[in-house]
Amino acid sequence: QVQLVESGGGLVQAGGSLRLSCAASGRTFSSYFMGWFRQDPGTEREFVAGISRSGVWKYYADSVKGRFTISRDNAKITVYLQMNSLKPEDTAVYYCAASSRGEPRAAHEYDYWGQGTQVTVSS
């Protein structure tokens, strides 16, 4: 069992930055591929970024590539999402998630989810 708690969301102007954190519980954190997703009301949950168990391999949605950076600290059992050059279209609830299945992009491949943190980017 893994519990995930996100923090760091908030209101920011376009062009600004935020750093999201996802603190995990459990001693098996390093055995999970970690992902960040986002969701607007009425839309499907969208893959934003993912990071391999070692932290070496990182994957991004085209819409955030070059602006967002995912990282993890297995000693602190935390995964981060640094978001720069934010745009109004980045507004959403952001979720972190853990998967035991390879390196997936699809939400249904993830086993555990946090409660989400709201990010609002004003124009």
mmCIF file with all atom_site columns, C-alpha atoms in Angstrom:
data_model
loop_
_atom_site.group_PDB
_atom_site.id
_atom_site.type_symbol
_atom_site.label_atom_id
_atom_site.label_alt_id
_atom_site.label_comp_id
_atom_site.label_asym_id
_atom_site.label_entity_id
_atom_site.label_seq_id
_atom_site.pdbx_PDB_ins_code
_atom_site.Cartn_x
_atom_site.Cartn_y
_atom_site.Cartn_z
_atom_site.occupancy
_atom_site.B_iso_or_equiv
_atom_site.pdbx_formal_charge
_atom_site.auth_seq_id
_atom_site.auth_comp_id
_atom_site.auth_asym_id
_atom_site.auth_atom_id
_atom_site.pdbx_PDB_model_num
ATOM 1   C CA . GLN A 1 1   ? 0.000   0.000  0.000   1.00 0.00 ? 1   GLN A CA 1
ATOM 2   C CA . VAL A 1 2   ? 1.266   3.450  -0.952  1.00 0.00 ? 2   VAL A CA 1
ATOM 3   C CA . GLN A 1 3   ? -0.304  6.703  0.180   1.00 0.00 ? 3   GLN A CA 1
ATOM 4   C CA . LEU A 1 4   ? 0.405   9.873  -1.788  1.00 0.00 ? 4   LEU A CA 1
ATOM 5   C CA . VAL A 1 5   ? -0.110  13.461 -0.656  1.00 0.00 ? 5   VAL A CA 1
ATOM 6   C CA . GLU A 1 6   ? 0.390   16.362 -3.073  1.00 0.00 ? 6   GLU A CA 1
ATOM 7   C CA . SER A 1 7   ? 1.212   19.924 -2.100  1.00 0.00 ? 7   SER A CA 1
ATOM 8   C CA . GLY A 1 8   ? 2.440   23.126 -3.700  1.00 0.00 ? 8   GLY A CA 1
ATOM 9   C CA . GLY A 1 9   ? -0.512  24.108 -5.840  1.00 0.00 ? 9   GLY A CA 1
ATOM 10  C CA . GLY A 1 10  ? -1.904  27.614 -5.914  1.00 0.00 ? 10  GLY A CA 1
ATOM 11  C CA . LEU A 1 11  ? -2.662  30.693 -7.965  1.00 0.00 ? 11  LEU A CA 1
ATOM 12  C CA . VAL A 1 12  ? 0.063   32.122 -10.188 1.00 0.00 ? 12  VAL A CA 1
ATOM 13  C CA . GLN A 1 13  ? 0.225   34.588 -13.047 1.00 0.00 ? 13  GLN A CA 1
ATOM 14  C CA . ALA A 1 14  ? 1.027   33.452 -16.558 1.00 0.00 ? 14  ALA A CA 1
ATOM 15  C CA . GLY A 1 15  ? 4.773   33.100 -16.982 1.00 0.00 ? 15  GLY A CA 1
ATOM 16  C CA . GLY A 1 16  ? 5.260   32.229 -13.346 1.00 0.00 ? 16  GLY A CA 1
ATOM 17  C CA . SER A 1 17  ? 6.461   29.037 -11.673 1.00 0.00 ? 17  SER A CA 1
ATOM 18  C CA . LEU A 1 18  ? 5.243   26.517 -9.135  1.00 0.00 ? 18  LEU A CA 1
ATOM 19  C CA . ARG A 1 19  ? 6.811   23.419 -7.646  1.00 0.00 ? 19  ARG A CA 1
ATOM 20  C CA . LEU A 1 20  ? 4.519   20.560 -6.767  1.00 0.00 ? 20  LEU A CA 1
ATOM 21  C CA . SER A 1 21  ? 5.572   17.903 -4.284  1.00 0.00 ? 21  SER A CA 1
ATOM 22  C CA . CYS A 1 22  ? 4.145   14.459 -3.726  1.00 0.00 ? 22  CYS A CA 1
ATOM 23  C CA . ALA A 1 23  ? 5.084   12.808 -0.462  1.00 0.00 ? 23  ALA A CA 1
ATOM 24  C CA . ALA A 1 24  ? 4.673   9.056  -0.336  1.00 0.00 ? 24  ALA A CA 1
ATOM 25  C CA . SER A 1 25  ? 4.382   6.589  2.480   1.00 0.00 ? 25  SER A CA 1
ATOM 26  C CA . GLY A 1 26  ? 5.655   3.035  2.441   1.00 0.00 ? 26  GLY A CA 1
ATOM 27  C CA . ARG A 1 27  ? 9.022   1.393  2.039   1.00 0.00 ? 27  ARG A CA 1
ATOM 28  C CA . THR A 1 28  ? 8.449   0.303  -1.560  1.00 0.00 ? 28  THR A CA 1
ATOM 29  C CA . PHE A 1 29  ? 8.393   3.773  -3.145  1.00 0.00 ? 29  PHE A CA 1
ATOM 30  C CA . SER A 1 30  ? 11.482  3.106  -5.254  1.00 0.00 ? 30  SER A CA 1
ATOM 31  C CA . SER A 1 31  ? 9.782   0.122  -6.891  1.00 0.00 ? 31  SER A CA 1
ATOM 32  C CA . TYR A 1 32  ? 7.105   2.310  -8.489  1.00 0.00 ? 32  TYR A CA 1
ATOM 33  C CA . PHE A 1 33  ? 7.108   4.335  -11.681 1.00 0.00 ? 33  PHE A CA 1
ATOM 34  C CA . MET A 1 34  ? 5.744   7.743  -10.711 1.00 0.00 ? 34  MET A CA 1
ATOM 35  C CA . GLY A 1 35  ? 3.574   9.991  -12.804 1.00 0.00 ? 35  GLY A CA 1
ATOM 36  C CA . TRP A 1 36  ? 1.918   13.385 -12.685 1.00 0.00 ? 36  TRP A CA 1
ATOM 37  C CA . PHE A 1 37  ? -1.501  13.845 -14.266 1.00 0.00 ? 37  PHE A CA 1
ATOM 38  C CA . ARG A 1 38  ? -3.879  16.766 -14.511 1.00 0.00 ? 38  ARG A CA 1
ATOM 39  C CA . GLN A 1 39  ? -7.600  17.063 -14.965 1.00 0.00 ? 39  GLN A CA 1
ATOM 40  C CA . ASP A 1 40  ? -10.083 19.796 -15.754 1.00 0.00 ? 40  ASP A CA 1
ATOM 41  C CA . PRO A 1 41  ? -13.749 19.312 -14.829 1.00 0.00 ? 41  PRO A CA 1
ATOM 42  C CA . GLY A 1 42  ? -15.506 17.298 -17.505 1.00 0.00 ? 42  GLY A CA 1
ATOM 43  C CA . THR A 1 43  ? -12.303 16.066 -19.117 1.00 0.00 ? 43  THR A CA 1
ATOM 44  C CA . GLU A 1 44  ? -10.260 12.908 -18.846 1.00 0.00 ? 44  GLU A CA 1
ATOM 45  C CA . ARG A 1 45  ? -7.212  12.765 -16.650 1.00 0.00 ? 45  ARG A CA 1
ATOM 46  C CA . GLU A 1 46  ? -4.218  13.751 -18.796 1.00 0.00 ? 46  GLU A CA 1
ATOM 47  C CA . PHE A 1 47  ? -0.662  12.419 -18.468 1.00 0.00 ? 47  PHE A CA 1
ATOM 48  C CA . VAL A 1 48  ? 1.780   15.251 -17.784 1.00 0.00 ? 48  VAL A CA 1
ATOM 49  C CA . ALA A 1 49  ? 5.075   13.627 -16.820 1.00 0.00 ? 49  ALA A CA 1
ATOM 50  C CA . GLY A 1 50  ? 6.532   10.341 -15.621 1.00 0.00 ? 50  GLY A CA 1
ATOM 51  C CA . ILE A 1 51  ? 9.792   9.217  -14.066 1.00 0.00 ? 51  ILE A CA 1
ATOM 52  C CA . SER A 1 52  ? 11.429  5.825  -13.894 1.00 0.00 ? 52  SER A CA 1
ATOM 53  C CA . ARG A 1 53  ? 12.157  4.027  -10.655 1.00 0.00 ? 53  ARG A CA 1
ATOM 54  C CA . SER A 1 54  ? 15.820  5.051  -10.728 1.00 0.00 ? 54  SER A CA 1
ATOM 55  C CA . GLY A 1 55  ? 15.008  8.624  -11.717 1.00 0.00 ? 55  GLY A CA 1
ATOM 56  C CA . VAL A 1 56  ? 17.129  8.381  -14.856 1.00 0.00 ? 56  VAL A CA 1
ATOM 57  C CA . TRP A 1 57  ? 14.356  8.223  -17.455 1.00 0.00 ? 57  TRP A CA 1
ATOM 58  C CA . LYS A 1 58  ? 11.807  11.010 -17.692 1.00 0.00 ? 58  LYS A CA 1
ATOM 59  C CA . TYR A 1 59  ? 8.830   11.406 -19.996 1.00 0.00 ? 59  TYR A CA 1
ATOM 60  C CA . TYR A 1 60  ? 6.700   14.432 -20.765 1.00 0.00 ? 60  TYR A CA 1
ATOM 61  C CA . ALA A 1 61  ? 3.539   15.346 -22.603 1.00 0.00 ? 61  ALA A CA 1
ATOM 62  C CA . ASP A 1 62  ? 4.280   17.490 -25.645 1.00 0.00 ? 62  ASP A CA 1
ATOM 63  C CA . SER A 1 63  ? 2.271   20.324 -24.117 1.00 0.00 ? 63  SER A CA 1
ATOM 64  C CA . VAL A 1 64  ? 4.682   20.698 -21.176 1.00 0.00 ? 64  VAL A CA 1
ATOM 65  C CA . LYS A 1 65  ? 7.989   19.612 -22.681 1.00 0.00 ? 65  LYS A CA 1
ATOM 66  C CA . GLY A 1 66  ? 10.686  22.206 -22.043 1.00 0.00 ? 66  GLY A CA 1
ATOM 67  C CA . ARG A 1 67  ? 8.641   23.918 -19.323 1.00 0.00 ? 67  ARG A CA 1
ATOM 68  C CA . PHE A 1 68  ? 8.051   21.213 -16.704 1.00 0.00 ? 68  PHE A CA 1
ATOM 69  C CA . THR A 1 69  ? 10.620  18.993 -14.982 1.00 0.00 ? 69  THR A CA 1
ATOM 70  C CA . ILE A 1 70  ? 9.851   15.866 -12.997 1.00 0.00 ? 70  ILE A CA 1
ATOM 71  C CA . SER A 1 71  ? 12.248  14.535 -10.390 1.00 0.00 ? 71  SER A CA 1
ATOM 72  C CA . ARG A 1 72  ? 12.233  12.149 -7.456  1.00 0.00 ? 72  ARG A CA 1
ATOM 73  C CA . ASP A 1 73  ? 14.166  11.622 -4.262  1.00 0.00 ? 73  ASP A CA 1
ATOM 74  C CA . ASN A 1 74  ? 13.849  7.986  -3.219  1.00 0.00 ? 74  ASN A CA 1
ATOM 75  C CA . ALA A 1 75  ? 15.526  8.685  0.117   1.00 0.00 ? 75  ALA A CA 1
ATOM 76  C CA . LYS A 1 76  ? 12.861  11.278 0.911   1.00 0.00 ? 76  LYS A CA 1
ATOM 77  C CA . ILE A 1 77  ? 10.168  9.189  -0.848  1.00 0.00 ? 77  ILE A CA 1
ATOM 78  C CA . THR A 1 78  ? 9.014   12.277 -2.689  1.00 0.00 ? 78  THR A CA 1
ATOM 79  C CA . VAL A 1 79  ? 8.406   13.140 -6.319  1.00 0.00 ? 79  VAL A CA 1
ATOM 80  C CA . TYR A 1 80  ? 8.419   16.701 -7.617  1.00 0.00 ? 80  TYR A CA 1
ATOM 81  C CA . LEU A 1 81  ? 7.067   18.614 -10.587 1.00 0.00 ? 81  LEU A CA 1
ATOM 82  C CA . GLN A 1 82  ? 8.781   21.918 -11.303 1.00 0.00 ? 82  GLN A CA 1
ATOM 83  C CA . MET A 1 83  ? 6.522   23.986 -13.542 1.00 0.00 ? 83  MET A CA 1
ATOM 84  C CA . ASN A 1 84  ? 7.951   27.045 -15.300 1.00 0.00 ? 84  ASN A CA 1
ATOM 85  C CA . SER A 1 85  ? 6.547   29.434 -17.893 1.00 0.00 ? 85  SER A CA 1
ATOM 86  C CA . LEU A 1 86  ? 3.050   28.550 -16.803 1.00 0.00 ? 86  LEU A CA 1
ATOM 87  C CA . LYS A 1 87  ? 0.146   29.230 -19.128 1.00 0.00 ? 87  LYS A CA 1
ATOM 88  C CA . PRO A 1 88  ? -3.580  29.639 -18.425 1.00 0.00 ? 88  PRO A CA 1
ATOM 89  C CA . GLU A 1 89  ? -4.176  26.311 -20.176 1.00 0.00 ? 89  GLU A CA 1
ATOM 90  C CA . ASP A 1 90  ? -2.081  24.614 -17.473 1.00 0.00 ? 90  ASP A CA 1
ATOM 91  C CA . THR A 1 91  ? -4.901  25.321 -15.023 1.00 0.00 ? 91  THR A CA 1
ATOM 92  C CA . ALA A 1 92  ? -6.152  22.016 -13.602 1.00 0.00 ? 92  ALA A CA 1
ATOM 93  C CA . VAL A 1 93  ? -6.113  19.750 -10.585 1.00 0.00 ? 93  VAL A CA 1
ATOM 94  C CA . TYR A 1 94  ? -2.760  17.976 -10.563 1.00 0.00 ? 94  TYR A CA 1
ATOM 95  C CA . TYR A 1 95  ? -2.423  14.423 -9.273  1.00 0.00 ? 95  TYR A CA 1
ATOM 96  C CA . CYS A 1 96  ? 0.561   12.248 -8.603  1.00 0.00 ? 96  CYS A CA 1
ATOM 97  C CA . ALA A 1 97  ? 0.263   8.521  -9.064  1.00 0.00 ? 97  ALA A CA 1
ATOM 98  C CA . ALA A 1 98  ? 2.286   5.340  -8.622  1.00 0.00 ? 98  ALA A CA 1
ATOM 99  C CA . SER A 1 99  ? 2.378   2.404  -11.007 1.00 0.00 ? 99  SER A CA 1
ATOM 100 C CA . SER A 1 100 ? 3.813   -1.086 -10.643 1.00 0.00 ? 100 SER A CA 1
ATOM 101 C CA . ARG A 1 101 ? 3.290   -1.695 -14.394 1.00 0.00 ? 101 ARG A CA 1
ATOM 102 C CA . GLY A 1 102 ? 6.263   -0.737 -16.526 1.00 0.00 ? 102 GLY A CA 1
ATOM 103 C CA . GLU A 1 103 ? 6.344   2.950  -17.521 1.00 0.00 ? 103 GLU A CA 1
ATOM 104 C CA . PRO A 1 104 ? 2.746   3.756  -18.410 1.00 0.00 ? 104 PRO A CA 1
ATOM 105 C CA . ARG A 1 105 ? 1.063   6.892  -19.721 1.00 0.00 ? 105 ARG A CA 1
ATOM 106 C CA . ALA A 1 106 ? -2.538  5.724  -19.234 1.00 0.00 ? 106 ALA A CA 1
ATOM 107 C CA . ALA A 1 107 ? -4.273  6.582  -15.984 1.00 0.00 ? 107 ALA A CA 1
ATOM 108 C CA . HIS A 1 108 ? -5.812  3.119  -15.613 1.00 0.00 ? 108 HIS A CA 1
ATOM 109 C CA . GLU A 1 109 ? -2.308  1.609  -15.384 1.00 0.00 ? 109 GLU A CA 1
ATOM 110 C CA . TYR A 1 110 ? -1.663  3.353  -12.080 1.00 0.00 ? 110 TYR A CA 1
ATOM 111 C CA . ASP A 1 111 ? -2.299  1.673  -8.747  1.00 0.00 ? 111 ASP A CA 1
ATOM 112 C CA . TYR A 1 112 ? -2.287  4.564  -6.286  1.00 0.00 ? 112 TYR A CA 1
ATOM 113 C CA . TRP A 1 113 ? -3.353  8.207  -6.484  1.00 0.00 ? 113 TRP A CA 1
ATOM 114 C CA . GLY A 1 114 ? -3.062  11.300 -4.367  1.00 0.00 ? 114 GLY A CA 1
ATOM 115 C CA . GLN A 1 115 ? -5.993  13.582 -3.613  1.00 0.00 ? 115 GLN A CA 1
ATOM 116 C CA . GLY A 1 116 ? -4.863  16.271 -6.050  1.00 0.00 ? 116 GLY A CA 1
ATOM 117 C CA . THR A 1 117 ? -3.755  19.882 -5.758  1.00 0.00 ? 117 THR A CA 1
ATOM 118 C CA . GLN A 1 118 ? -5.284  22.802 -7.645  1.00 0.00 ? 118 GLN A CA 1
ATOM 119 C CA . VAL A 1 119 ? -3.121  24.885 -9.962  1.00 0.00 ? 119 VAL A CA 1
ATOM 120 C CA . THR A 1 120 ? -4.654  28.057 -11.358 1.00 0.00 ? 120 THR A CA 1
ATOM 121 C CA . VAL A 1 121 ? -2.806  30.235 -13.856 1.00 0.00 ? 121 VAL A CA 1
ATOM 122 C CA . SER A 1 122 ? -4.250  33.682 -14.473 1.00 0.00 ? 122 SER A CA 1
ATOM 123 C CA . SER A 1 123 ? -3.719  35.554 -17.717 1.00 0.00 ? 123 SER A CA 1
#
